[in-house]
CSV table of C-alpha atoms (C1' of nucleotides) in Angstrom, one decimal:
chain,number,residue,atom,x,y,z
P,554,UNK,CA,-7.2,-3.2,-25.1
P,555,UNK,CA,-9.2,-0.3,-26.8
P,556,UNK,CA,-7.0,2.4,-27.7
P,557,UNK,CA,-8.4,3.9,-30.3
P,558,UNK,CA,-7.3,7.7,-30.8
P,559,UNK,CA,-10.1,9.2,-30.3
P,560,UNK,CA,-10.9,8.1,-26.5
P,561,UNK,CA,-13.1,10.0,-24.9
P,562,UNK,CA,-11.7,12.9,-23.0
P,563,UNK,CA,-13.2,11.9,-19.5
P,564,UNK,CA,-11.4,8.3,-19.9
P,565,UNK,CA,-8.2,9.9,-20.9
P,566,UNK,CA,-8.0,12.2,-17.6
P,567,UNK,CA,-9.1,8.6,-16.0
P,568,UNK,CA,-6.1,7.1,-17.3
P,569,UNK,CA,-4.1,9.8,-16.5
P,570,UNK,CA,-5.4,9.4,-13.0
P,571,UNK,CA,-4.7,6.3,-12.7
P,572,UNK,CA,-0.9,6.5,-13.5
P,573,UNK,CA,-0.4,9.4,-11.7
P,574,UNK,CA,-2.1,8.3,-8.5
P,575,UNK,CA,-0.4,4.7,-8.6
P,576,UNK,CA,3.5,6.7,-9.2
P,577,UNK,CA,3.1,9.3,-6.6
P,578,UNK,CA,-0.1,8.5,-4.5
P,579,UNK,CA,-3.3,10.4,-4.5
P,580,UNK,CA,-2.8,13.2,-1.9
P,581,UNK,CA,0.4,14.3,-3.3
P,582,UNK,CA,-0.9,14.0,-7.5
P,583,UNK,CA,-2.4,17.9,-7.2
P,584,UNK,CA,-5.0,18.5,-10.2
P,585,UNK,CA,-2.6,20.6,-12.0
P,586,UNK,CA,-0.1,17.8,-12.1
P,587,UNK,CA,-3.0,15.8,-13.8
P,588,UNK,CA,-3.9,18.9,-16.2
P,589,UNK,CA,-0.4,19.2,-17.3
P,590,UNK,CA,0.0,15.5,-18.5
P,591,UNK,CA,-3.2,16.1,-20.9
P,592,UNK,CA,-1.9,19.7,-21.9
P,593,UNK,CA,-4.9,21.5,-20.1
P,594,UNK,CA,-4.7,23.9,-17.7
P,595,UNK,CA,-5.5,22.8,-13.8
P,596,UNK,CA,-9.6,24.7,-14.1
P,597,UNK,CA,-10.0,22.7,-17.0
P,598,UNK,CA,-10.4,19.4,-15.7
P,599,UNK,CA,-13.7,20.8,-14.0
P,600,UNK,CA,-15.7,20.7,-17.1
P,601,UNK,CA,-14.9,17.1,-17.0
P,602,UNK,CA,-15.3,16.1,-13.3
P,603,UNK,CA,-17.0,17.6,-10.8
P,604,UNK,CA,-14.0,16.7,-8.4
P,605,UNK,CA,-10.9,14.7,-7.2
P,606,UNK,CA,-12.2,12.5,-5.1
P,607,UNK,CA,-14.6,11.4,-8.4
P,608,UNK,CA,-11.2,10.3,-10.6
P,609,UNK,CA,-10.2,7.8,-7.1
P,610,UNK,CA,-13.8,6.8,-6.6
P,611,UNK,CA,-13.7,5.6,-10.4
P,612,UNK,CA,-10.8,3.8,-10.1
P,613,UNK,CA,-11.5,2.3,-7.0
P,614,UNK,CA,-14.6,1.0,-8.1
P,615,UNK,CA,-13.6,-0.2,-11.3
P,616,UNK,CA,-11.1,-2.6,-10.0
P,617,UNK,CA,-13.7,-4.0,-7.1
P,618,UNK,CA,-15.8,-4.6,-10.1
P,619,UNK,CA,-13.6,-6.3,-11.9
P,620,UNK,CA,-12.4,-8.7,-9.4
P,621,UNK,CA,-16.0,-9.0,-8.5
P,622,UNK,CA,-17.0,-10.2,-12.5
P,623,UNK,CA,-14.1,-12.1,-12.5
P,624,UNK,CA,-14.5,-14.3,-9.3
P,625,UNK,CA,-18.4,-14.4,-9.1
P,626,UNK,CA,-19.3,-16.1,-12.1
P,627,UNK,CA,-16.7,-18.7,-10.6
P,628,UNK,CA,-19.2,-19.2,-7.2
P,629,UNK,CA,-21.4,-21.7,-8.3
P,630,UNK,CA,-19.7,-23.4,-10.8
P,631,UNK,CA,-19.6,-27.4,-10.4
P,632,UNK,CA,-15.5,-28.0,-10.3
P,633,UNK,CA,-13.8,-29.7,-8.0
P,634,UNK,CA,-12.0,-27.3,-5.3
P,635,UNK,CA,-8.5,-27.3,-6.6
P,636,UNK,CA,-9.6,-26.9,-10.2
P,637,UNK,CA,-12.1,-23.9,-8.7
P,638,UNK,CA,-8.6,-22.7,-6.7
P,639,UNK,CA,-6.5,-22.9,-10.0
P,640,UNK,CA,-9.0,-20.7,-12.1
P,641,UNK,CA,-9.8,-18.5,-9.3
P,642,UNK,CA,-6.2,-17.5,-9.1
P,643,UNK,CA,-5.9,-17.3,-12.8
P,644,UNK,CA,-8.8,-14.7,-13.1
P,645,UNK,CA,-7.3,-13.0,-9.8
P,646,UNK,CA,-4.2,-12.5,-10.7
P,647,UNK,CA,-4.9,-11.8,-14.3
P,648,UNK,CA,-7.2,-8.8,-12.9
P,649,UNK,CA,-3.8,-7.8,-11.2
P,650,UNK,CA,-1.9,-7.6,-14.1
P,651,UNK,CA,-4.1,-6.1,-16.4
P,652,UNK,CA,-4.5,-3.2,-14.0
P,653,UNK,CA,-1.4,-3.0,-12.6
P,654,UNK,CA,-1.8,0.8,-12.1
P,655,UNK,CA,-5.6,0.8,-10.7
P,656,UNK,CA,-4.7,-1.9,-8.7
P,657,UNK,CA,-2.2,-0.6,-7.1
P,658,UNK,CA,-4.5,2.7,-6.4
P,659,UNK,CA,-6.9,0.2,-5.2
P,660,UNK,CA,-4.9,-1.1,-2.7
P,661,UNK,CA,-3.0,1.5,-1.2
P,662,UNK,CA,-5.3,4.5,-1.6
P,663,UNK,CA,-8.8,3.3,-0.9
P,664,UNK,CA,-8.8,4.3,2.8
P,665,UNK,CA,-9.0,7.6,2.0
P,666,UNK,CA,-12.0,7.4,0.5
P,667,UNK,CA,-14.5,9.7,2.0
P,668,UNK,CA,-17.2,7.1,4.3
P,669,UNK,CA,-19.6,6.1,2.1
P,670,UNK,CA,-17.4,4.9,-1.3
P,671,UNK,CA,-15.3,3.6,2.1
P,672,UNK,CA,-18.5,1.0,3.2
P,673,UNK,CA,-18.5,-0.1,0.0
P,674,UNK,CA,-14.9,-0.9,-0.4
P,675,UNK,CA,-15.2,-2.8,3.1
P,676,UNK,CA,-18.1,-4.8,1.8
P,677,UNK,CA,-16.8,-5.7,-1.5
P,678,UNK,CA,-13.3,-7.0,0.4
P,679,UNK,CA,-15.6,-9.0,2.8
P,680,UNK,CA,-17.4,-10.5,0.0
P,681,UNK,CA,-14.0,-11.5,-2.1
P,682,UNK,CA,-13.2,-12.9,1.6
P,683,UNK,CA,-16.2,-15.0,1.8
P,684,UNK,CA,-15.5,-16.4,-1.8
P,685,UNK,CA,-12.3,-17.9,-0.3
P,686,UNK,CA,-13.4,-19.0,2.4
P,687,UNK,CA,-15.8,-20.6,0.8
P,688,UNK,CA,-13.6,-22.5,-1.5
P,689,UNK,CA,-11.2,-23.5,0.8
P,690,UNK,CA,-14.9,-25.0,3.0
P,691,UNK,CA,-15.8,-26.7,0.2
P,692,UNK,CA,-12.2,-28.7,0.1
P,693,UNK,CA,-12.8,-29.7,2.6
P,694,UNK,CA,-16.1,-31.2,2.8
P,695,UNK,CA,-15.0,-32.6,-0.3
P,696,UNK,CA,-11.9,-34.4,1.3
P,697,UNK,CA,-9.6,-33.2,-0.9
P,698,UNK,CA,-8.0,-30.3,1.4
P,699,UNK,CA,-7.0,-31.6,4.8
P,700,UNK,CA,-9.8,-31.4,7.2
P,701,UNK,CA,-7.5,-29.2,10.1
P,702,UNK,CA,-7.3,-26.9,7.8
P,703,UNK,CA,-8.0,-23.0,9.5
P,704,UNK,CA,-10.5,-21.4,6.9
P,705,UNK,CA,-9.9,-17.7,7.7
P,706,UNK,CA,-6.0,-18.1,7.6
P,707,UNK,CA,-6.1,-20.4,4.6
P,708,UNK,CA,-8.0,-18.1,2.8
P,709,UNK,CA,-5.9,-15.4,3.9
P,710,UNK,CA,-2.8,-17.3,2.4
P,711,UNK,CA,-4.4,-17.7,-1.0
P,712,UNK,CA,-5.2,-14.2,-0.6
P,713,UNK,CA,-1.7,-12.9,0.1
P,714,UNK,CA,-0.5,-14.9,-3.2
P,715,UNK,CA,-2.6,-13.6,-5.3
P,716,UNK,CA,-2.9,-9.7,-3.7
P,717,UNK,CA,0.7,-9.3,-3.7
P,718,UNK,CA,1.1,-9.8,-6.5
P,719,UNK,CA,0.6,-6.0,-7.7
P,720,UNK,CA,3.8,-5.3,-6.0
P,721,UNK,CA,6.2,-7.5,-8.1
P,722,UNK,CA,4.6,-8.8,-11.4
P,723,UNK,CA,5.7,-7.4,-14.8
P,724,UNK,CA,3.8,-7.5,-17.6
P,725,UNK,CA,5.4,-7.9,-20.3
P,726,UNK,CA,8.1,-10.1,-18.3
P,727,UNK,CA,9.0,-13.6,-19.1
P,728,UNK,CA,6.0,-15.0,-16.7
P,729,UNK,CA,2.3,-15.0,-17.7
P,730,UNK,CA,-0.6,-14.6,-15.2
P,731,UNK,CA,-1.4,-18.2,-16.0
P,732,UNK,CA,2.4,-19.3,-14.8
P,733,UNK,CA,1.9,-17.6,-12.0
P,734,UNK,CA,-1.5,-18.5,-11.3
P,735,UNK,CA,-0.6,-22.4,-12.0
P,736,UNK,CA,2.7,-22.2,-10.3
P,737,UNK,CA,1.1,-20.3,-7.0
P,738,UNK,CA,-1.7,-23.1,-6.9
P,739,UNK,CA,0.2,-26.3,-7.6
P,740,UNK,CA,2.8,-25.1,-4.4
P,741,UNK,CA,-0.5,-24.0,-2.8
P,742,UNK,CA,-1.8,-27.6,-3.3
P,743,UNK,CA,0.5,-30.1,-3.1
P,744,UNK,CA,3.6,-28.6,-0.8
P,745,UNK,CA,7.2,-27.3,-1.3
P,746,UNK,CA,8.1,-30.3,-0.5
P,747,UNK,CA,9.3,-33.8,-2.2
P,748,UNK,CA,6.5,-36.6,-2.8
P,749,UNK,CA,2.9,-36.7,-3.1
P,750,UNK,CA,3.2,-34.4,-6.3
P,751,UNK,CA,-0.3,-36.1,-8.0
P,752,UNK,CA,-3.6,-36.0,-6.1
F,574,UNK,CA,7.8,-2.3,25.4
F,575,UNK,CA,9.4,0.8,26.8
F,576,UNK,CA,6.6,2.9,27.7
F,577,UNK,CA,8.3,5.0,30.4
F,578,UNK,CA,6.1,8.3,31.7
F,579,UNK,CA,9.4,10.2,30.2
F,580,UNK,CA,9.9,9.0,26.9
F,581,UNK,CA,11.6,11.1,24.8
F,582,UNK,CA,9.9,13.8,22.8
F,583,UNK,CA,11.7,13.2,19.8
F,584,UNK,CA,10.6,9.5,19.7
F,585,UNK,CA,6.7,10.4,21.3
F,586,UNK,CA,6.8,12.6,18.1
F,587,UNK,CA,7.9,9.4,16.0
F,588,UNK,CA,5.2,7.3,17.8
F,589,UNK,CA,2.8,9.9,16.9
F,590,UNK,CA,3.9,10.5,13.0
F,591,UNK,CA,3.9,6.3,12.9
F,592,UNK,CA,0.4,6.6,13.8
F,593,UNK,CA,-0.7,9.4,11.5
F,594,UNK,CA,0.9,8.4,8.5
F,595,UNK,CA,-0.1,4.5,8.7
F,596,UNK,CA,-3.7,5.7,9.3
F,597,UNK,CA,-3.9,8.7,6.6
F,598,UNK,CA,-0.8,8.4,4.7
F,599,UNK,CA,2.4,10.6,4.5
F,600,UNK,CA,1.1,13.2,2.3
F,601,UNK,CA,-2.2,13.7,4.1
F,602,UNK,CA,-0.9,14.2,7.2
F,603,UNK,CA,0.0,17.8,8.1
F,604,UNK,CA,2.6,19.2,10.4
F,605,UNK,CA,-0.3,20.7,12.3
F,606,UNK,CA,-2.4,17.4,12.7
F,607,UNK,CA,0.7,15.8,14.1
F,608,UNK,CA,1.7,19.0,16.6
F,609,UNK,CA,-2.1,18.8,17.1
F,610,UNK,CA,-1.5,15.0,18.6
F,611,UNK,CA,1.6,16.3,20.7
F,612,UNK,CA,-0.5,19.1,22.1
F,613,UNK,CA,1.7,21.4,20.5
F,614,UNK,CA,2.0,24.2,17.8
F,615,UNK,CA,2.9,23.3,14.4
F,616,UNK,CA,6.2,25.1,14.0
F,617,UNK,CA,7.4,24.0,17.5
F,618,UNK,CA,7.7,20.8,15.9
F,619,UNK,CA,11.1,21.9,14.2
F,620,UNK,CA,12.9,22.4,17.1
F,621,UNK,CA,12.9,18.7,17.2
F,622,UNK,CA,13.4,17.3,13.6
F,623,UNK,CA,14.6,19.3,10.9
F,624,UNK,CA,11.5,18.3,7.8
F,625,UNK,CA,8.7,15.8,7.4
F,626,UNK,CA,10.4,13.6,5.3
F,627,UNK,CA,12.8,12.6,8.4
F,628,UNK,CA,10.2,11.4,10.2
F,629,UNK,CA,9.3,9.2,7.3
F,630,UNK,CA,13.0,7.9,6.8
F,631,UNK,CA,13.0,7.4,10.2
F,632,UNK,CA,9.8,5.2,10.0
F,633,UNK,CA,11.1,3.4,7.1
F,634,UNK,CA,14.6,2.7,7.9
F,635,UNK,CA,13.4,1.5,11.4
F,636,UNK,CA,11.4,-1.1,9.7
F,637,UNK,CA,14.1,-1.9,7.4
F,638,UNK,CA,16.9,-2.6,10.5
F,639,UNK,CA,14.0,-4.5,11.8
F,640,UNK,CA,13.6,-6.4,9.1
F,641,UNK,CA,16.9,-7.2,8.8
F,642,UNK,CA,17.9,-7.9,12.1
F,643,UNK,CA,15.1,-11.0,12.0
F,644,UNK,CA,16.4,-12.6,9.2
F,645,UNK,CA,20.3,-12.1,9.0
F,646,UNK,CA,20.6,-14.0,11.7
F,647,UNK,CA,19.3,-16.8,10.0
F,648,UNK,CA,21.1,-17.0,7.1
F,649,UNK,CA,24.1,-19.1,8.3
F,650,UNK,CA,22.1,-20.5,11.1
F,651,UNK,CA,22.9,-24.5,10.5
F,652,UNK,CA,19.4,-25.5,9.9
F,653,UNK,CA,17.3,-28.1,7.3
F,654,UNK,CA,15.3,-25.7,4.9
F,655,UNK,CA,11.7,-26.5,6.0
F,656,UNK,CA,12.8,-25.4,9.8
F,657,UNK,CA,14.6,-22.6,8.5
F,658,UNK,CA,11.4,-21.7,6.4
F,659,UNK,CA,9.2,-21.8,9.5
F,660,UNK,CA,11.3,-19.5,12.0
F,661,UNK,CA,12.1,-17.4,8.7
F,662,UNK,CA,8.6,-16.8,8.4
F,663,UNK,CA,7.9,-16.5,12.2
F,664,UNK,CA,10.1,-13.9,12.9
F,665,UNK,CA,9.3,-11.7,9.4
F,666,UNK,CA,5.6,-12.0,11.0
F,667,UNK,CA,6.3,-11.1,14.0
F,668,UNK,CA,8.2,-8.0,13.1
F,669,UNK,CA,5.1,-6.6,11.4
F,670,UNK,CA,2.9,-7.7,14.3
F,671,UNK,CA,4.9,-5.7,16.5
F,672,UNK,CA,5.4,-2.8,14.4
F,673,UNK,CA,1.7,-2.6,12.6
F,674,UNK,CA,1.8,0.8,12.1
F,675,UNK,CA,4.9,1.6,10.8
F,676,UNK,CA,4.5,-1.9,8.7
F,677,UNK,CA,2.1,-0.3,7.2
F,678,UNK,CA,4.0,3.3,6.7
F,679,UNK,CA,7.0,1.3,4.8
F,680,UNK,CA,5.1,-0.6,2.1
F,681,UNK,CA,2.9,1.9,1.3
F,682,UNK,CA,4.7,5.2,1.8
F,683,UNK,CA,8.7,4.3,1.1
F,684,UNK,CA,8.2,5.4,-3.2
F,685,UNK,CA,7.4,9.2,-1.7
F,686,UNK,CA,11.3,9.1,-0.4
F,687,UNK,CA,13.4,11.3,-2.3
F,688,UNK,CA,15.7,9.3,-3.9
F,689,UNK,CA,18.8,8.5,-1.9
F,690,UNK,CA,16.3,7.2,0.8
F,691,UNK,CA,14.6,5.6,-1.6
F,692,UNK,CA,17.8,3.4,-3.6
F,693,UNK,CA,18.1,2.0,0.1
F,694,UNK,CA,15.1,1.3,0.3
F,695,UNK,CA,15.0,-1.0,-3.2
F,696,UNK,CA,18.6,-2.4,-1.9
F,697,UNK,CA,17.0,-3.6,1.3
F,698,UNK,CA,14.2,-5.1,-0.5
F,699,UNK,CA,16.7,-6.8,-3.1
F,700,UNK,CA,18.7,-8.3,0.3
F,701,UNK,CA,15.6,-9.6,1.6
F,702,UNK,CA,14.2,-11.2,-1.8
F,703,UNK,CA,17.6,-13.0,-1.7
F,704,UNK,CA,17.0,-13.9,1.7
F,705,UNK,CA,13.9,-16.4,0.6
F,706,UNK,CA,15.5,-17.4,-2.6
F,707,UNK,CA,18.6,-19.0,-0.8
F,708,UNK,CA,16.0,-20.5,1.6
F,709,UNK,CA,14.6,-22.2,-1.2
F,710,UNK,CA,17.6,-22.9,-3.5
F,711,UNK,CA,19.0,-24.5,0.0
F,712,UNK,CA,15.8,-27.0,0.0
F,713,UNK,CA,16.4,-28.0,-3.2
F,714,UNK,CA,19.7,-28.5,-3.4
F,715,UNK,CA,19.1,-31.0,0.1
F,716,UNK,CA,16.7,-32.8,-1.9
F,717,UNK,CA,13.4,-31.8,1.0
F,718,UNK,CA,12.0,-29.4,-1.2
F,719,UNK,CA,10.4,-30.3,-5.2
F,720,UNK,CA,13.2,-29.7,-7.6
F,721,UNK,CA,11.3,-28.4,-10.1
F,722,UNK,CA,10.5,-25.3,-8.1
F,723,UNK,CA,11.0,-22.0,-9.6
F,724,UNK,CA,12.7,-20.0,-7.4
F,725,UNK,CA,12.2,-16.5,-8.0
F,726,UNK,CA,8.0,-17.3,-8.1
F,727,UNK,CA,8.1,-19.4,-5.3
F,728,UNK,CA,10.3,-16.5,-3.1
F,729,UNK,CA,7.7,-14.3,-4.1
F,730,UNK,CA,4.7,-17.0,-2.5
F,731,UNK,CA,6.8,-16.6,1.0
F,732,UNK,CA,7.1,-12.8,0.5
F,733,UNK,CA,3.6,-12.9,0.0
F,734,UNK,CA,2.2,-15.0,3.0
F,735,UNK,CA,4.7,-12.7,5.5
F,736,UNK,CA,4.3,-9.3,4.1
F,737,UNK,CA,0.8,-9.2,3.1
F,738,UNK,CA,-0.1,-9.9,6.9
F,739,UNK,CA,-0.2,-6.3,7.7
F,740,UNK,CA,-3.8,-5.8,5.8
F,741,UNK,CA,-5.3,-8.1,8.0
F,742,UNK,CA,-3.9,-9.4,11.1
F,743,UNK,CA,-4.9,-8.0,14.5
F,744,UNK,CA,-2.4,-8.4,17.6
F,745,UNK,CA,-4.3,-8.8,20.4
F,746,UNK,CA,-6.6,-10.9,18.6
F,747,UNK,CA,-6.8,-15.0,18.7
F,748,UNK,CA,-4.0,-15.5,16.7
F,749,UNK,CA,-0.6,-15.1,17.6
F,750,UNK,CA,2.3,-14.6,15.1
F,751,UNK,CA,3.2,-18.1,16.0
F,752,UNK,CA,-0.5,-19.6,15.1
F,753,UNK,CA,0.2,-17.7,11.5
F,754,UNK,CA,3.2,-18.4,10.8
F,755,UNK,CA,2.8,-22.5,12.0
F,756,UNK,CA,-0.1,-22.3,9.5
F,757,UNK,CA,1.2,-20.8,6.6
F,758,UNK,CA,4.4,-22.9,6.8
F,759,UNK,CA,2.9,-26.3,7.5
F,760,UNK,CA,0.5,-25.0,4.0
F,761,UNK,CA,3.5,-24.1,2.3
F,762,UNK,CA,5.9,-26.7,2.9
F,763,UNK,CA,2.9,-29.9,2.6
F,764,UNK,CA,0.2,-28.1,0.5
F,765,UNK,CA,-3.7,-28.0,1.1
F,766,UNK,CA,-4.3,-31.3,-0.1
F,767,UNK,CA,-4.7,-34.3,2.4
F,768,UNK,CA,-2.1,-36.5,2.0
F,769,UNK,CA,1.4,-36.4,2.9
F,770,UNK,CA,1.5,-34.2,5.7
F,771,UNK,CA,4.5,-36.0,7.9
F,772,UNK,CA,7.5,-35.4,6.0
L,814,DC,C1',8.1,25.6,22.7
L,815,DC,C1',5.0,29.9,21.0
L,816,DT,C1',3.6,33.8,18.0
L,817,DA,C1',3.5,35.5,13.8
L,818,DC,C1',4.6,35.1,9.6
L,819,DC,C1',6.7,33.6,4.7
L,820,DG,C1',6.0,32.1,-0.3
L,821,DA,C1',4.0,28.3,-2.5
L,822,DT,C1',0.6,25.5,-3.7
L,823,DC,C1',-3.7,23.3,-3.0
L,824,DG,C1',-8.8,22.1,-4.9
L,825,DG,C1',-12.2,24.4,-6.9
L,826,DT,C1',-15.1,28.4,-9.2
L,827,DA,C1',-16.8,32.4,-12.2
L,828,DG,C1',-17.3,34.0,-16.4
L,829,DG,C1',-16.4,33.8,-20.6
Q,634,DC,C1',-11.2,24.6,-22.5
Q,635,DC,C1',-8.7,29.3,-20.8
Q,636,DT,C1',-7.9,33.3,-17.7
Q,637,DA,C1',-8.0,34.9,-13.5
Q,638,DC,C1',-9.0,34.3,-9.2
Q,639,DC,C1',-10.9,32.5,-4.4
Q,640,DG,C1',-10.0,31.1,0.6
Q,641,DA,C1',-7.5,27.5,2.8
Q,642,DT,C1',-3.7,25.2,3.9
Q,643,DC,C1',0.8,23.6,3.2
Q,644,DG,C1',6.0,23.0,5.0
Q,645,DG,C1',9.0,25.7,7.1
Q,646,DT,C1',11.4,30.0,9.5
Q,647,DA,C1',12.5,34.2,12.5
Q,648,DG,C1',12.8,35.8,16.7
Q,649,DG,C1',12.0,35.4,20.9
DNA sequence: CCTACCGATCGGTAGG
DNA sequence: CCTACCGATCGGTAGG
């Protein structure tokens, strides 16, 4: 929440980037289009970054790192698995909304990365994968999630929830990442349906 | 499954512009890359469509009708929520399975329409967010599903699970769009938790 | 369906 | 950070 008014030029063509590429996609946001929305010609930018692909690589990674810092501090603390489920969530979804544009980028635009920023995209989805996987193994070991349970789809579920997200939150609107986050979990936990509403 | 030796140019063109645009996006994919596909010159193409964008409306309104066809059917289908939840969510899966690539093309590509394509576009969405809120309205109001579901968030959960399966599921692979959408229904409707699982 | 072409625009650079 | 420019490529058309 830094907005002092004397950001840093590179960070203001990165936020420029970021709107622009999540509005009208990265292949059709031309450099010029950028330029114009700092009032700088389309050459200028050059002195800045060396070229486009460096603006979507930035913003691409930015986003993996934040979900990364948000969910891996979360590995190997001691909480039960619903609790761990709730905050994960929370921190997911709360990544989402505070990056609503980059996010967006992220998810739509990272496979046109060129190959190598592309590996590391793949790996850092794998490893977010793993992390839910992982929670949703550890349920069940602990006999709190029911034990014919499929892991991969499971974790793909929580996944959609929390994902998706970027696609329909407002921020700003009447919900808060943590109403969503709690509202997503307790369905997630304890059913649409009528009864067993307390563990 | 129509894959006659003769199919129609017009729709091998379609096949090949699905293809293209789900793998690189719309505005990365040039005229010449998809007459390249066809075998053919790049303006040779216009003696079969009359611009690029109508092979895009043509992707996204086929989704759309397909989209729409699955569901509508359902809504005055005389059914108890939870079933109609399951088939609801069979048949939106099953749509994407079938049509992964140009899935993919409508949630990712349908803000580059100009804008009358794109208001029907929004209005589609808007019939199909209703769609899962009267699902869930209907289970309250029978007394299966938790009344103090909110509706809107927990539309959004559904929308989620369904839509979000075109990042990540693989037809051909072990799990058929019945196996998901069993899973993510019997998750949904009696939550993760052990416990009451028979309603 | 091809050849040949249109004006427009692209990402990026040189030189200041 | 601007001016002026580069070669490449874009969507689309004319005329056959």
């Amino acid at each position: 929440m830094t907005d002092s008014p004397t950001k840093p030029r590179r960070e203001q063509i990165q936020d420029a980037a970021s709107r622009l590429f999540s509005e009208r996609g990265y292949h059709a946001t031309s450099m010029r289009d950028l330029a114009g929305e700092l009032g700088m010609q389309g050459g200028s930018l050059y002195a800045h970054i060396s070229g486009k692909e460096d603006l979507l690589i930035e913003i691409v990674n930015g986003a993996a790192q934040q979900f990364d810092e948000a969910l891996f501090s979360l590995r190997d603390l001691d909480l039960p698995a619903d609790a761990k489920l709730r905050e994960a969530m929370f921190r997911h979804i709360t990544v989402v909304a505070d990056n609503m544009e980059s996010a967006t980028v992220f998810f739509h635009e990272w496979k046109h990365l060129s190959p190598g920023a592309y590996r590391r995209v793949i790996g850092w989805r794998d490893t977010i994968d793993d992390f839910y996987r992982g929670l949703v193994e550890q349920g069940v070991r602990e006999g709190t999630f029911r034990p014919d349970l499929d892991v991969k789809m499971t974790a793909y579920l929580i996944l959609s929830a929390v994902n998706w997200s970027y696609t329909w939150y407002r921020p700003g609107g009447s919900l808060t990442p943590r109403d969503v986050a709690e509202g997503f979990a307790a369905t997630l936990l304890s059913g649409l349906r009528t009864g067993g509403d307390r563990p």
